[in-house]
Amino acid sequence: TVRGGDSMEMFINSGPVIKTKWVRILHCEGDASSNRLDFSEADIRKMATKASQVQICTRGNPSDCVVSKADSFPIQMLRQGRAVSHNGASSCNSQCVQGVWTSTGGNRLSHLWNTCGHGDKLGYWACNNENGIHLSVTDGETCGWTVRGGDSMEMFINSGPVIKTKWVRILHCEGDASSNRLDFSEADIRKMATKASQVQICTRGNPS
């Protein structure tokens, strides 16, 4: 209002930010956990036909995950209702893992290799790898980054991009007495505005 005294900010948009949307399909909270599937196996197979990647994480920690590369065998196996650890009846050794998976934090790729078994059931089975993921959909079975279990884990599939507007602050004030209100020079703001299409004015720190 004309009475002033508020803290305010002005922004211009600076293009979209595209992020992957992930949908959880499986979770476990220790070996004793039950009801691990978020959807029926039939629905998961159907959802997987529209997805291209699988993500396995420590529960609630998106910075501690492994993510399959787009359209690689893990998502193909999920479409068949099979484990994402194996390429059909074939195991996936450490060299195979390097070509199929990436890690968002730490060295989680060493938890993925397997050299035996087959993947007939949903989940992940790092067969012959004691320090590998054993993630079962069956109540009361192993849930962990290693064969010892006891972890809380989640499995996701991607479900299309989420597009959000990126905002760049150009002006701010913290009450009437504030100074140095511009974040950029007026010349730079005019130049930036040629590539923008919107202006946003907010109470400072409150995008809602």
PDB file of C-alpha atoms in Angstrom:
ATOM      1  CA  THR A   1       0.000   0.000   0.000  1.00  0.00           C
ATOM      2  CA  VAL A   2       0.992   3.670  -0.095  1.00  0.00           C
ATOM      3  CA  ARG A   3       1.871   3.372   3.598  1.00  0.00           C
ATOM      4  CA  GLY A   4       4.875   1.210   2.653  1.00  0.00           C
ATOM      5  CA  GLY A   5       7.022  -0.572   5.223  1.00  0.00           C
ATOM      6  CA  ASP A   6       6.828  -3.990   3.553  1.00  0.00           C
ATOM      7  CA  SER A   7       9.544  -6.333   2.255  1.00  0.00           C
ATOM      8  CA  MET A   8       8.991  -7.068  -1.406  1.00  0.00           C
ATOM      9  CA  GLU A   9      10.666  -8.587  -4.464  1.00  0.00           C
ATOM     10  CA  MET A  10      10.237  -8.300  -8.236  1.00  0.00           C
ATOM     11  CA  PHE A  11      11.161 -11.086 -10.663  1.00  0.00           C
ATOM     12  CA  ILE A  12      11.144 -11.803 -14.378  1.00  0.00           C
ATOM     13  CA  ASN A  13      10.827 -15.283 -15.844  1.00  0.00           C
ATOM     14  CA  SER A  14      13.898 -16.837 -17.392  1.00  0.00           C
ATOM     15  CA  GLY A  15      12.747 -19.915 -19.248  1.00  0.00           C
ATOM     16  CA  PRO A  16      11.390 -23.241 -18.004  1.00  0.00           C
ATOM     17  CA  VAL A  17      13.095 -25.667 -15.637  1.00  0.00           C
ATOM     18  CA  ILE A  18      12.388 -29.244 -16.707  1.00  0.00           C
ATOM     19  CA  LYS A  19      12.570 -31.913 -14.019  1.00  0.00           C
ATOM     20  CA  THR A  20      11.771 -35.601 -14.108  1.00  0.00           C
ATOM     21  CA  LYS A  21       8.605 -36.660 -12.316  1.00  0.00           C
ATOM     22  CA  TRP A  22       9.018 -39.922 -10.384  1.00  0.00           C
ATOM     23  CA  VAL A  23       6.204 -42.235  -9.284  1.00  0.00           C
ATOM     24  CA  ARG A  24       6.897 -44.685  -6.478  1.00  0.00           C
ATOM     25  CA  ILE A  25       5.936 -48.281  -7.223  1.00  0.00           C
ATOM     26  CA  LEU A  26       7.630 -50.229  -4.406  1.00  0.00           C
ATOM     27  CA  HIS A  27       8.820 -49.508  -0.871  1.00  0.00           C
ATOM     28  CA  CYS A  28      10.073 -51.329   2.201  1.00  0.00           C
ATOM     29  CA  GLU A  29      10.950 -50.196   5.696  1.00  0.00           C
ATOM     30  CA  GLY A  30      13.220 -52.943   6.957  1.00  0.00           C
ATOM     31  CA  ASP A  31      12.929 -56.680   6.420  1.00  0.00           C
ATOM     32  CA  ALA A  32       9.737 -57.082   8.455  1.00  0.00           C
ATOM     33  CA  SER A  33       7.747 -54.603   6.352  1.00  0.00           C
ATOM     34  CA  SER A  34       4.642 -55.666   4.440  1.00  0.00           C
ATOM     35  CA  ASN A  35       2.372 -54.325   1.683  1.00  0.00           C
ATOM     36  CA  ARG A  36       5.388 -53.250  -0.309  1.00  0.00           C
ATOM     37  CA  LEU A  37       3.773 -52.531  -3.664  1.00  0.00           C
ATOM     38  CA  ASP A  38       2.137 -49.156  -4.237  1.00  0.00           C
ATOM     39  CA  PHE A  39       0.135 -50.553  -7.178  1.00  0.00           C
ATOM     40  CA  SER A  40      -0.887 -53.992  -8.370  1.00  0.00           C
ATOM     41  CA  GLU A  41       1.710 -55.845 -10.443  1.00  0.00           C
ATOM     42  CA  ALA A  42      -0.585 -55.559 -13.460  1.00  0.00           C
ATOM     43  CA  ASP A  43      -0.822 -51.789 -13.054  1.00  0.00           C
ATOM     44  CA  ILE A  44       2.945 -51.480 -12.611  1.00  0.00           C
ATOM     45  CA  ARG A  45       3.540 -53.358 -15.867  1.00  0.00           C
ATOM     46  CA  LYS A  46       1.078 -51.080 -17.610  1.00  0.00           C
ATOM     47  CA  MET A  47       2.607 -47.909 -16.138  1.00  0.00           C
ATOM     48  CA  ALA A  48       6.062 -49.096 -17.167  1.00  0.00           C
ATOM     49  CA  THR A  49       5.038 -49.126 -20.825  1.00  0.00           C
ATOM     50  CA  LYS A  50       4.906 -45.317 -20.675  1.00  0.00           C
ATOM     51  CA  ALA A  51       8.100 -44.943 -18.617  1.00  0.00           C
ATOM     52  CA  SER A  52      11.746 -45.127 -19.670  1.00  0.00           C
ATOM     53  CA  GLN A  53      13.720 -45.263 -16.401  1.00  0.00           C
ATOM     54  CA  VAL A  54      13.840 -46.964 -13.005  1.00  0.00           C
ATOM     55  CA  GLN A  55      15.151 -45.282  -9.844  1.00  0.00           C
ATOM     56  CA  ILE A  56      16.037 -47.006  -6.548  1.00  0.00           C
ATOM     57  CA  CYS A  57      16.699 -44.818  -3.486  1.00  0.00           C
ATOM     58  CA  THR A  58      17.199 -44.790   0.227  1.00  0.00           C
ATOM     59  CA  ARG A  59      13.705 -43.863   1.388  1.00  0.00           C
ATOM     60  CA  GLY A  60      13.157 -40.109   1.476  1.00  0.00           C
ATOM     61  CA  ASN A  61      16.630 -39.297   0.125  1.00  0.00           C
ATOM     62  CA  PRO A  62      16.662 -38.366  -3.591  1.00  0.00           C
ATOM     63  CA  SER A  63      20.409 -37.730  -3.392  1.00  0.00           C
ATOM     64  CA  ASP A  64      21.108 -41.397  -2.561  1.00  0.00           C
ATOM     65  CA  CYS A  65      19.804 -43.252  -5.592  1.00  0.00           C
ATOM     66  CA  VAL A  66      20.699 -45.296  -8.622  1.00  0.00           C
ATOM     67  CA  VAL A  67      18.946 -44.517 -11.914  1.00  0.00           C
ATOM     68  CA  SER A  68      18.751 -46.697 -15.019  1.00  0.00           C
ATOM     69  CA  LYS A  69      19.595 -45.160 -18.366  1.00  0.00           C
ATOM     70  CA  ALA A  70      16.645 -44.416 -20.637  1.00  0.00           C
ATOM     71  CA  ASP A  71      15.061 -47.450 -22.299  1.00  0.00           C
ATOM     72  CA  SER A  72      17.716 -49.841 -20.959  1.00  0.00           C
ATOM     73  CA  PHE A  73      16.801 -53.342 -19.810  1.00  0.00           C
ATOM     74  CA  PRO A  74      15.542 -52.489 -16.253  1.00  0.00           C
ATOM     75  CA  ILE A  75      12.437 -50.691 -17.534  1.00  0.00           C
ATOM     76  CA  GLN A  76      11.968 -53.380 -20.182  1.00  0.00           C
ATOM     77  CA  MET A  77      12.008 -56.062 -17.490  1.00  0.00           C
ATOM     78  CA  LEU A  78       9.553 -54.105 -15.365  1.00  0.00           C
ATOM     79  CA  ARG A  79       7.119 -54.073 -18.291  1.00  0.00           C
ATOM     80  CA  GLN A  80       7.222 -57.875 -18.096  1.00  0.00           C
ATOM     81  CA  GLY A  81       6.788 -57.942 -14.316  1.00  0.00           C
ATOM     82  CA  ARG A  82      10.355 -59.147 -13.784  1.00  0.00           C
ATOM     83  CA  ALA A  83      13.265 -58.017 -11.585  1.00  0.00           C
ATOM     84  CA  VAL A  84      15.186 -54.969 -12.792  1.00  0.00           C
ATOM     85  CA  SER A  85      18.490 -56.548 -11.714  1.00  0.00           C
ATOM     86  CA  HIS A  86      18.649 -59.035 -14.589  1.00  0.00           C
ATOM     87  CA  ASN A  87      18.300 -58.794 -18.352  1.00  0.00           C
ATOM     88  CA  GLY A  88      15.851 -61.605 -18.686  1.00  0.00           C
ATOM     89  CA  ALA A  89      17.707 -64.785 -17.753  1.00  0.00           C
ATOM     90  CA  SER A  90      21.079 -63.015 -17.989  1.00  0.00           C
ATOM     91  CA  SER A  91      22.925 -61.548 -15.002  1.00  0.00           C
ATOM     92  CA  CYS A  92      24.569 -58.112 -15.065  1.00  0.00           C
ATOM     93  CA  ASN A  93      28.203 -57.936 -13.917  1.00  0.00           C
ATOM     94  CA  SER A  94      30.068 -54.758 -12.962  1.00  0.00           C
ATOM     95  CA  GLN A  95      30.886 -53.902 -16.583  1.00  0.00           C
ATOM     96  CA  CYS A  96      27.223 -54.311 -17.502  1.00  0.00           C
ATOM     97  CA  VAL A  97      26.194 -52.084 -14.580  1.00  0.00           C
ATOM     98  CA  GLN A  98      28.429 -49.256 -15.822  1.00  0.00           C
ATOM     99  CA  GLY A  99      26.576 -49.247 -19.120  1.00  0.00           C
ATOM    100  CA  VAL A 100      23.079 -49.387 -17.639  1.00  0.00           C
ATOM    101  CA  TRP A 101      22.991 -47.472 -14.342  1.00  0.00           C
ATOM    102  CA  THR A 102      24.103 -44.120 -12.911  1.00  0.00           C
ATOM    103  CA  SER A 103      24.394 -43.053  -9.255  1.00  0.00           C
ATOM    104  CA  THR A 104      23.153 -39.755  -7.816  1.00  0.00           C
ATOM    105  CA  GLY A 105      25.453 -39.856  -4.803  1.00  0.00           C
ATOM    106  CA  GLY A 106      28.283 -41.947  -3.423  1.00  0.00           C
ATOM    107  CA  ASN A 107      29.383 -45.194  -5.001  1.00  0.00           C
ATOM    108  CA  ARG A 108      26.119 -47.078  -5.126  1.00  0.00           C
ATOM    109  CA  LEU A 109      26.944 -48.761  -8.453  1.00  0.00           C
ATOM    110  CA  SER A 110      28.929 -51.409  -6.568  1.00  0.00           C
ATOM    111  CA  HIS A 111      25.627 -52.507  -4.999  1.00  0.00           C
ATOM    112  CA  LEU A 112      24.121 -53.452  -8.375  1.00  0.00           C
ATOM    113  CA  TRP A 113      26.230 -56.155  -9.982  1.00  0.00           C
ATOM    114  CA  ASN A 114      25.167 -59.799  -9.970  1.00  0.00           C
ATOM    115  CA  THR A 115      26.651 -62.937 -11.496  1.00  0.00           C
ATOM    116  CA  CYS A 116      23.995 -65.600 -11.001  1.00  0.00           C
ATOM    117  CA  GLY A 117      20.279 -66.198 -10.742  1.00  0.00           C
ATOM    118  CA  HIS A 118      17.498 -64.836 -12.872  1.00  0.00           C
ATOM    119  CA  GLY A 119      14.881 -62.154 -12.416  1.00  0.00           C
ATOM    120  CA  ASP A 120      11.473 -63.792 -12.439  1.00  0.00           C
ATOM    121  CA  LYS A 121       9.933 -61.592  -9.711  1.00  0.00           C
ATOM    122  CA  LEU A 122       9.585 -57.840  -9.294  1.00  0.00           C
ATOM    123  CA  GLY A 123      12.335 -56.265  -7.208  1.00  0.00           C
ATOM    124  CA  TYR A 124      16.129 -56.423  -7.290  1.00  0.00           C
ATOM    125  CA  TRP A 125      18.380 -59.400  -6.626  1.00  0.00           C
ATOM    126  CA  ALA A 126      22.144 -58.806  -6.652  1.00  0.00           C
ATOM    127  CA  CYS A 127      22.821 -62.540  -6.695  1.00  0.00           C
ATOM    128  CA  ASN A 128      26.335 -63.501  -5.522  1.00  0.00           C
ATOM    129  CA  ASN A 129      26.969 -59.917  -4.308  1.00  0.00           C
ATOM    130  CA  GLU A 130      26.820 -59.758  -0.503  1.00  0.00           C
ATOM    131  CA  ASN A 131      27.154 -55.980  -0.669  1.00  0.00           C
ATOM    132  CA  GLY A 132      24.473 -55.690  -3.332  1.00  0.00           C
ATOM    133  CA  ILE A 133      20.795 -54.748  -3.322  1.00  0.00           C
ATOM    134  CA  HIS A 134      18.353 -57.363  -2.127  1.00  0.00           C
ATOM    135  CA  LEU A 135      14.945 -55.778  -2.525  1.00  0.00           C
ATOM    136  CA  SER A 136      12.012 -58.162  -2.417  1.00  0.00           C
ATOM    137  CA  VAL A 137       8.327 -57.424  -2.943  1.00  0.00           C
ATOM    138  CA  THR A 138       7.436 -60.261  -0.573  1.00  0.00           C
ATOM    139  CA  ASP A 139       6.404 -59.405   2.995  1.00  0.00           C
ATOM    140  CA  GLY A 140       9.097 -60.147   5.552  1.00  0.00           C
ATOM    141  CA  GLU A 141      11.919 -60.724   3.051  1.00  0.00           C
ATOM    142  CA  THR A 142      15.188 -58.796   2.638  1.00  0.00           C
ATOM    143  CA  CYS A 143      15.077 -55.040   2.146  1.00  0.00           C
ATOM    144  CA  GLY A 144      18.483 -53.434   1.812  1.00  0.00           C
ATOM    145  CA  TRP A 145      21.421 -52.088  -0.146  1.00  0.00           C
ATOM    146  CA  THR A 146      23.168 -55.298   0.942  1.00  0.00           C
ATOM    147  CA  VAL A 147      22.194 -58.898   1.660  1.00  0.00           C
ATOM    148  CA  ARG A 148      22.113 -58.006   5.366  1.00  0.00           C
ATOM    149  CA  GLY A 149      18.967 -55.948   4.757  1.00  0.00           C
ATOM    150  CA  GLY A 150      17.421 -53.723   7.375  1.00  0.00           C
ATOM    151  CA  ASP A 151      17.243 -50.581   5.216  1.00  0.00           C
ATOM    152  CA  SER A 152      14.342 -48.402   4.096  1.00  0.00           C
ATOM    153  CA  MET A 153      14.180 -48.243   0.328  1.00  0.00           C
ATOM    154  CA  GLU A 154      11.971 -47.112  -2.535  1.00  0.00           C
ATOM    155  CA  MET A 155      11.691 -47.887  -6.242  1.00  0.00           C
ATOM    156  CA  PHE A 156      10.286 -45.413  -8.762  1.00  0.00           C
ATOM    157  CA  ILE A 157       9.602 -45.094 -12.465  1.00  0.00           C
ATOM    158  CA  ASN A 158       9.623 -41.838 -14.372  1.00  0.00           C
ATOM    159  CA  SER A 159       6.310 -40.407 -15.495  1.00  0.00           C
ATOM    160  CA  GLY A 160       7.100 -37.557 -17.873  1.00  0.00           C
ATOM    161  CA  PRO A 161       8.713 -34.175 -17.256  1.00  0.00           C
ATOM    162  CA  VAL A 162       7.508 -31.507 -14.852  1.00  0.00           C
ATOM    163  CA  ILE A 163       8.007 -28.043 -16.349  1.00  0.00           C
ATOM    164  CA  LYS A 164       8.338 -25.165 -13.910  1.00  0.00           C
ATOM    165  CA  THR A 165       8.996 -21.492 -14.502  1.00  0.00           C
ATOM    166  CA  LYS A 166      12.400 -20.212 -13.453  1.00  0.00           C
ATOM    167  CA  TRP A 167      12.255 -16.755 -11.843  1.00  0.00           C
ATOM    168  CA  VAL A 168      15.166 -14.314 -11.556  1.00  0.00           C
ATOM    169  CA  ARG A 169      14.962 -11.544  -8.973  1.00  0.00           C
ATOM    170  CA  ILE A 170      15.721  -8.082 -10.341  1.00  0.00           C
ATOM    171  CA  LEU A 171      14.539  -5.779  -7.513  1.00  0.00           C
ATOM    172  CA  HIS A 172      14.013  -6.014  -3.758  1.00  0.00           C
ATOM    173  CA  CYS A 173      13.260  -3.800  -0.793  1.00  0.00           C
ATOM    174  CA  GLU A 174      13.107  -4.407   2.936  1.00  0.00           C
ATOM    175  CA  GLY A 175      11.015  -1.517   4.173  1.00  0.00           C
ATOM    176  CA  ASP A 176      11.094   2.126   3.104  1.00  0.00           C
ATOM    177  CA  ALA A 177      14.612   2.805   4.364  1.00  0.00           C
ATOM    178  CA  SER A 178      16.271   0.001   2.377  1.00  0.00           C
ATOM    179  CA  SER A 179      18.969   0.774  -0.176  1.00  0.00           C
ATOM    180  CA  ASN A 180      20.737  -0.960  -3.090  1.00  0.00           C
ATOM    181  CA  ARG A 181      17.427  -2.271  -4.339  1.00  0.00           C
ATOM    182  CA  LEU A 182      18.449  -3.435  -7.819  1.00  0.00           C
ATOM    183  CA  ASP A 183      20.009  -6.880  -8.249  1.00  0.00           C
ATOM    184  CA  PHE A 184      21.390  -5.907 -11.656  1.00  0.00           C
ATOM    185  CA  SER A 185      22.090  -2.651 -13.475  1.00  0.00           C
ATOM    186  CA  GLU A 186      19.134  -1.052 -15.262  1.00  0.00           C
ATOM    187  CA  ALA A 187      20.858  -1.744 -18.590  1.00  0.00           C
ATOM    188  CA  ASP A 188      21.213  -5.450 -17.744  1.00  0.00           C
ATOM    189  CA  ILE A 189      17.593  -5.643 -16.585  1.00  0.00           C
ATOM    190  CA  ARG A 190      16.385  -4.177 -19.886  1.00  0.00           C
ATOM    191  CA  LYS A 191      18.515  -6.701 -21.767  1.00  0.00           C
ATOM    192  CA  MET A 192      17.272  -9.625 -19.653  1.00  0.00           C
ATOM    193  CA  ALA A 193      13.678  -8.479 -20.135  1.00  0.00           C
ATOM    194  CA  THR A 194      13.985  -8.907 -23.926  1.00  0.00           C
ATOM    195  CA  LYS A 195      14.120 -12.686 -23.346  1.00  0.00           C
ATOM    196  CA  ALA A 196      11.410 -12.753 -20.653  1.00  0.00           C
ATOM    197  CA  SER A 197       7.625 -12.732 -20.983  1.00  0.00           C
ATOM    198  CA  GLN A 198       6.363 -12.217 -17.414  1.00  0.00           C
ATOM    199  CA  VAL A 199       6.855 -10.095 -14.311  1.00  0.00           C
ATOM    200  CA  GLN A 200       6.194 -11.349 -10.752  1.00  0.00           C
ATOM    201  CA  ILE A 201       5.939  -9.179  -7.618  1.00  0.00           C
ATOM    202  CA  CYS A 202       5.903 -10.928  -4.238  1.00  0.00           C
ATOM    203  CA  THR A 203       6.108 -10.426  -0.527  1.00  0.00           C
ATOM    204  CA  ARG A 204       9.753 -11.223   0.111  1.00  0.00           C
ATOM    205  CA  GLY A 205      10.391 -14.933   0.636  1.00  0.00           C
ATOM    206  CA  ASN A 206       6.750 -15.868   0.035  1.00  0.00           C
ATOM    207  CA  PRO A 207       6.094 -17.195  -3.505  1.00  0.00           C
ATOM    208  CA  SER A 208       2.502 -17.956  -2.537  1.00  0.00           C
TER     209      SER A 208
END
